[in-house]
Amino acid sequence: MPMTPTPKRVLPWLALPMQEWVRGYDRATLSSDLVAALIVTVMLIPQSLAYAALAGLPPQVGLYASIAPLLLYAVFGSSRVLAVGPVAVVSLMTATAIGDLAQAGSPAYGALAITLAFLSGGMLLLMGVLRLGFLANFLSHPVISGFITASALLIAAGQLKVILGLRVEGHNFFALVLGLLRHAADTHVLTAVLGLGTVAFLFWARRGVKPLLLRAGLGPRLADGLSRAAPVAGIAVTAALTWAGQWQAQGVRIVGTVPQGLPPFTLPAWDLALWQQLAVPALLISVVGFVESVSVGQTLAAKRRQRIVPDRELVALGAGNLGAALTGGFPVTGGFARSVVNFDAGAQTPAAGVFTAGGIMLAALLLTPALYYVPQATLSATIVVAVLSLVDLRILRSTWDYSRADFTAVVATLGVTLAVGVEAGLVAGVVLSLVLYLYKTSRPHIAEVGLVPGTEHFRNVLRHQVRVSPQLASLRVDESLYFANARVLEDRVNDLVATRPQLRHVVLQCSAINDIDASALESLEAIDHRLREAGLCLHLSEVKGPVMDRLQATGFLQHLSGRVFLSHFQAVTELTPEIAAVAA
Amino acid sequence: MPMTPTPKRVLPWLALPMQEWVRGYDRATLSSDLVAALIVTVMLIPQSLAYAALAGLPPQVGLYASIAPLLLYAVFGSSRVLAVGPVAVVSLMTATAIGDLAQAGSPAYGALAITLAFLSGGMLLLMGVLRLGFLANFLSHPVISGFITASALLIAAGQLKVILGLRVEGHNFFALVLGLLRHAADTHVLTAVLGLGTVAFLFWARRGVKPLLLRAGLGPRLADGLSRAAPVAGIAVTAALTWAGQWQAQGVRIVGTVPQGLPPFTLPAWDLALWQQLAVPALLISVVGFVESVSVGQTLAAKRRQRIVPDRELVALGAGNLGAALTGGFPVTGGFARSVVNFDAGAQTPAAGVFTAGGIMLAALLLTPALYYVPQATLSATIVVAVLSLVDLRILRSTWDYSRADFTAVVATLGVTLAVGVEAGLVAGVVLSLVLYLYKTSRPHIAEVGLVPGTEHFRNVLRHQVRVSPQLASLRVDESLYFANARVLEDRVNDLVATRPQLRHVVLQCSAINDIDASALESLEAIDHRLREAGLCLHLSEVKGPVMDRLQATGFLQHLSGRVFLSHFQAVTELTPEIAAVAA
């Protein structure tokens, strides 16, 4: 794999990243990009149709949404290999956001999808210009993980309905599963055979096709490329069978007529009341899409020692969604599967994306009549196989082992998403994880420490055999001090003073205190004041530079009843020499 | 001042604190408590009337609210000297909470005040039983300070209206002040002379009375006690003048008939819709009352090396408010002024509170006819003088100097409270301070550090002349790693890798990392994975014990591309010996 030149410096923020790769573009890069584009195009055609169906939109909309966004991302994006277009979770969120406002498949529904893409694009662009990319960081990994898993299960359950040819209504996962079980007897057998057969074939194809092709004497590169065409093969075969048997007459639902032609020029609805209604879903779609896209982009960029610029990605994804809105599409983002395929197929520059867009455009112009007999159950089968790979229930086990707070966040996100819906689940997860974080920092670990004999180290008196003096108490606070936890320290010191009549000195070891806010400073002043009133002294040790700078700007250190020591050992040896003497 | 015996251990949580002081109660303590009770009673009578008026309630309600709560606090409270009853800010919040629901002074209004006290009492009790006292910590000092100052200004502006005999309506501070200016010409001159005269007298009395009495040959203790009776003297003199001149006939509004007798037995309204309406105000009143009470209690307890138990205080304040609700009162809390007076007057045990309650009860039985001619403007004058001492605008300057985040929280709380109201101001302050805290922790200080020549210390490369190697980058993160900041570290490392082609090792100095949550662990895994893909190694140094324990429970350390070093110096000397050699 040829190494691309590494940029020597961070680009001035608004310069187009294109400049970086257009200059050195040569024949070898062109050939790599063209091969990658061909493979991605073949993979994208069925995927685009399927995700449009998942979003409740006509199939051609999936193709439209895979053209302009790819071109615009190539101009503005900072990743070399990210492929932008419809993805499963965002398609589900789109269906949820506009499902109650219009009948799926109707022109009004399409107009809503366009408006949603427009709003999402505008928000992403604005966040990029205002450099608000850090907001996405408030979606924790456990929340994202629980959300993606729950969304995948929701999508799979919804598609199973199509695969079995059932008409089940369900507002949440459990209602959907219950409905499927209750109406199982009404399964349309021919549809189910086609759909489940395709599912089985695709699961097998994941592992089975490549070795077969290799054994047949094909090169590994070609075998890999061909194995990715399994969904296309599945669609072609089931469409051919349906045509041969004219199964649509027997109730197998097919894609039907797909208009031929280039993407149309469209505009969003200029309706402020509607915008207000769609604002929250658009924001959630933007944030989820951004997080998914950036994590894919970062993973792939790092493999070649390249980098992506998150705020730049916001601009590029914003442009992509605005592009989708202007060309009859729906909300898009950088997809995991297609980007990895693009990378593995050897794409070197965003030109591969431009070529892919060209390929999809040709498909929209020429190929749509061939889609007439494709059974909807086959498209659903490709979705089910794709999304089930997103289900990751191991996160429950790993967070349980690692951190109960994270486990709680996963369970809440997963549970609320399945039981109520994608938007409620996401909001519940974010709010809960913030509340748990604040709760944790509001109850900091405060250890009373003593001298480990023969050393200058101090350790928790509850865990180690250490030397302490009844005249001196050493407290180590393992958290920055701020308003939510400052009083915990006050309470702890008050306890010490009330319960140890011999106490004369309290020393705070500040090595883990990264910040002291105004509330905590007042608490320290209150502690110092109370200690002084009771005839005791408050000392500090190992205060960090930046914290010391700020304390020195106040009167606190001048009025402190005790002193500030460089090291905790120094504090203890000077204040209670007998302890140090015994230790030495 | 005799020292009270210090409790030797933390009490079992639900044992009554009474047991602690009842056992050793003797004649000397009784005499101290009786003297303190007498002084506090004299001070409380005008204060109770005034705060009842501020809350929009008849004067006797202020007396009622000063009896049962004092008795109940004596049984359940953990502070020896806290005096519970009506206070300025809580009275204002009461008026705000129920002002829109009924006409001030009407029986329906009184029933609402009782219901509010009942709800607040129930909430406090519940928070105490569930040990949720830490929730109050989320009210930061700047927010409390801004809130108290704004409330005091609001109260003063509202009382000025009474002092000037004007009828001005205003929903916020600015409207109120504007109304006062606009209607200034309608000032009722006689009322204004009485009111402003009392204000002037009370301001003078604060400093002027005690030296006068001392010069007149009185003992310092007696002089101090008498100087606290200034409000009573002001009320007596203005009432006598009003009676002599029969000024009520000339438009001076007087207190009028105050029913004589013991507090009535009352019950709250059992109306769930009303409870829902009052729930948020009751919660805010509970939290503000609790914070005020605990901070007073802690300050006074520490002076005698005693301690108070915050969760126990919740129970005691809850009982006090329930008591107020059952005896025709309104929301109460531990007051600053009366508690300090009680302490200074030598109260030793909560028995002083019991005696004070007895004194107020006698006043309610016998003294109320004497209140007939008290001008309302005089009561308002005592409030204005009391609340203006709560105004502290220096907090603006001190937070501006110390921390812009804290300054922003003060300004927002102050501004929203003045412009919109007490509830909105408090909520805005809490939410904003949490958002600012999260924002700060989401952008941690990450320093690239280098070796200070001739030492084993590492310092920021941007601030100090240090030695670094092009093969090794040392990063020190000054914050615990959690979901909101983990990606910042990822970005920083990605930047390093992309911009330094010679780089081979990245070492994270973890001395300030108190916790690593599951998201941050995944980020570290992603960083490690990307570094490995690019041919680099990730190392850690100075990882804390508890953090190391948790990391060891995962597979992270086994798969780490680099090593974990005890000290950062060790890491650098082993990985890039040439740097250490030059340094030595």
mmCIF file with all atom_site columns, C-alpha atoms in Angstrom, chain A residues 429-486:
data_model
loop_
_atom_site.group_PDB
_atom_site.id
_atom_site.type_symbol
_atom_site.label_atom_id
_atom_site.label_alt_id
_atom_site.label_comp_id
_atom_site.label_asym_id
_atom_site.label_entity_id
_atom_site.label_seq_id
_atom_site.pdbx_PDB_ins_code
_atom_site.Cartn_x
_atom_site.Cartn_y
_atom_site.Cartn_z
_atom_site.occupancy
_atom_site.B_iso_or_equiv
_atom_site.pdbx_formal_charge
_atom_site.auth_seq_id
_atom_site.auth_comp_id
_atom_site.auth_asym_id
_atom_site.auth_atom_id
_atom_site.pdbx_PDB_model_num
ATOM 1  C CA . GLY A 1 429 ? -28.567 8.089  27.800 1.00 0.00 ? 429 GLY A CA 1
ATOM 2  C CA . VAL A 1 430 ? -26.890 11.491 27.529 1.00 0.00 ? 430 VAL A CA 1
ATOM 3  C CA . VAL A 1 431 ? -28.686 12.973 30.527 1.00 0.00 ? 431 VAL A CA 1
ATOM 4  C CA . LEU A 1 432 ? -28.109 9.908  32.686 1.00 0.00 ? 432 LEU A CA 1
ATOM 5  C CA . SER A 1 433 ? -24.424 9.671  31.882 1.00 0.00 ? 433 SER A CA 1
ATOM 6  C CA . LEU A 1 434 ? -23.949 13.353 32.750 1.00 0.00 ? 434 LEU A CA 1
ATOM 7  C CA . VAL A 1 435 ? -25.875 12.951 36.004 1.00 0.00 ? 435 VAL A CA 1
ATOM 8  C CA . LEU A 1 436 ? -23.800 9.898  36.940 1.00 0.00 ? 436 LEU A CA 1
ATOM 9  C CA . TYR A 1 437 ? -20.580 11.742 36.146 1.00 0.00 ? 437 TYR A CA 1
ATOM 10 C CA . LEU A 1 438 ? -21.610 14.700 38.281 1.00 0.00 ? 438 LEU A CA 1
ATOM 11 C CA . TYR A 1 439 ? -22.683 12.356 41.070 1.00 0.00 ? 439 TYR A CA 1
ATOM 12 C CA . LYS A 1 440 ? -19.302 10.635 40.953 1.00 0.00 ? 440 LYS A CA 1
ATOM 13 C CA . THR A 1 441 ? -17.319 13.866 41.061 1.00 0.00 ? 441 THR A CA 1
ATOM 14 C CA . SER A 1 442 ? -19.580 15.177 43.840 1.00 0.00 ? 442 SER A CA 1
ATOM 15 C CA . ARG A 1 443 ? -18.434 12.336 46.114 1.00 0.00 ? 443 ARG A CA 1
ATOM 16 C CA . PRO A 1 444 ? -14.678 12.395 45.688 1.00 0.00 ? 444 PRO A CA 1
ATOM 17 C CA . HIS A 1 445 ? -12.371 9.792  47.130 1.00 0.00 ? 445 HIS A CA 1
ATOM 18 C CA . ILE A 1 446 ? -10.752 11.437 50.169 1.00 0.00 ? 446 ILE A CA 1
ATOM 19 C CA . ALA A 1 447 ? -8.103  9.276  51.781 1.00 0.00 ? 447 ALA A CA 1
ATOM 20 C CA . GLU A 1 448 ? -6.468  9.894  55.125 1.00 0.00 ? 448 GLU A CA 1
ATOM 21 C CA . VAL A 1 449 ? -2.843  9.027  54.480 1.00 0.00 ? 449 VAL A CA 1
ATOM 22 C CA . GLY A 1 450 ? 0.088   8.093  56.693 1.00 0.00 ? 450 GLY A CA 1
ATOM 23 C CA . LEU A 1 451 ? 3.816   7.659  56.199 1.00 0.00 ? 451 LEU A CA 1
ATOM 24 C CA . VAL A 1 452 ? 4.984   4.290  54.883 1.00 0.00 ? 452 VAL A CA 1
ATOM 25 C CA . PRO A 1 453 ? 7.881   3.458  57.285 1.00 0.00 ? 453 PRO A CA 1
ATOM 26 C CA . GLY A 1 454 ? 11.339  3.766  55.740 1.00 0.00 ? 454 GLY A CA 1
ATOM 27 C CA . THR A 1 455 ? 10.093  5.811  52.750 1.00 0.00 ? 455 THR A CA 1
ATOM 28 C CA . GLU A 1 456 ? 8.904   9.317  51.914 1.00 0.00 ? 456 GLU A CA 1
ATOM 29 C CA . HIS A 1 457 ? 5.648   7.933  50.543 1.00 0.00 ? 457 HIS A CA 1
ATOM 30 C CA . PHE A 1 458 ? 2.201   8.383  52.020 1.00 0.00 ? 458 PHE A CA 1
ATOM 31 C CA . ARG A 1 459 ? -0.569  5.837  51.677 1.00 0.00 ? 459 ARG A CA 1
ATOM 32 C CA . ASN A 1 460 ? -4.196  5.374  52.732 1.00 0.00 ? 460 ASN A CA 1
ATOM 33 C CA . VAL A 1 461 ? -4.346  4.537  56.459 1.00 0.00 ? 461 VAL A CA 1
ATOM 34 C CA . LEU A 1 462 ? -7.185  2.101  55.797 1.00 0.00 ? 462 LEU A CA 1
ATOM 35 C CA . ARG A 1 463 ? -5.176  -0.002 53.343 1.00 0.00 ? 463 ARG A CA 1
ATOM 36 C CA . HIS A 1 464 ? -1.606  0.133  54.570 1.00 0.00 ? 464 HIS A CA 1
ATOM 37 C CA . GLN A 1 465 ? 0.464   -0.146 57.754 1.00 0.00 ? 465 GLN A CA 1
ATOM 38 C CA . VAL A 1 466 ? 1.516   3.482  58.079 1.00 0.00 ? 466 VAL A CA 1
ATOM 39 C CA . ARG A 1 467 ? 2.619   5.879  60.803 1.00 0.00 ? 467 ARG A CA 1
ATOM 40 C CA . VAL A 1 468 ? 0.317   8.694  61.887 1.00 0.00 ? 468 VAL A CA 1
ATOM 41 C CA . SER A 1 469 ? 0.356   11.235 64.687 1.00 0.00 ? 469 SER A CA 1
ATOM 42 C CA . PRO A 1 470 ? -2.670  12.152 66.850 1.00 0.00 ? 470 PRO A CA 1
ATOM 43 C CA . GLN A 1 471 ? -1.642  15.803 66.371 1.00 0.00 ? 471 GLN A CA 1
ATOM 44 C CA . LEU A 1 472 ? -1.657  15.743 62.555 1.00 0.00 ? 472 LEU A CA 1
ATOM 45 C CA . ALA A 1 473 ? -4.150  14.506 59.981 1.00 0.00 ? 473 ALA A CA 1
ATOM 46 C CA . SER A 1 474 ? -3.123  14.157 56.291 1.00 0.00 ? 474 SER A CA 1
ATOM 47 C CA . LEU A 1 475 ? -5.943  14.170 53.753 1.00 0.00 ? 475 LEU A CA 1
ATOM 48 C CA . ARG A 1 476 ? -5.511  13.402 50.046 1.00 0.00 ? 476 ARG A CA 1
ATOM 49 C CA . VAL A 1 477 ? -8.424  14.459 47.833 1.00 0.00 ? 477 VAL A CA 1
ATOM 50 C CA . ASP A 1 478 ? -8.530  12.484 44.570 1.00 0.00 ? 478 ASP A CA 1
ATOM 51 C CA . GLU A 1 479 ? -10.586 14.973 42.559 1.00 0.00 ? 479 GLU A CA 1
ATOM 52 C CA . SER A 1 480 ? -10.515 18.596 41.525 1.00 0.00 ? 480 SER A CA 1
ATOM 53 C CA . LEU A 1 481 ? -12.377 20.705 44.069 1.00 0.00 ? 481 LEU A CA 1
ATOM 54 C CA . TYR A 1 482 ? -15.523 22.388 42.779 1.00 0.00 ? 482 TYR A CA 1
ATOM 55 C CA . PHE A 1 483 ? -18.887 23.423 44.114 1.00 0.00 ? 483 PHE A CA 1
ATOM 56 C CA . ALA A 1 484 ? -20.457 19.967 44.076 1.00 0.00 ? 484 ALA A CA 1
ATOM 57 C CA . ASN A 1 485 ? -17.775 18.349 46.201 1.00 0.00 ? 485 ASN A CA 1
ATOM 58 C CA . ALA A 1 486 ? -16.253 21.174 48.244 1.00 0.00 ? 486 ALA A CA 1
#
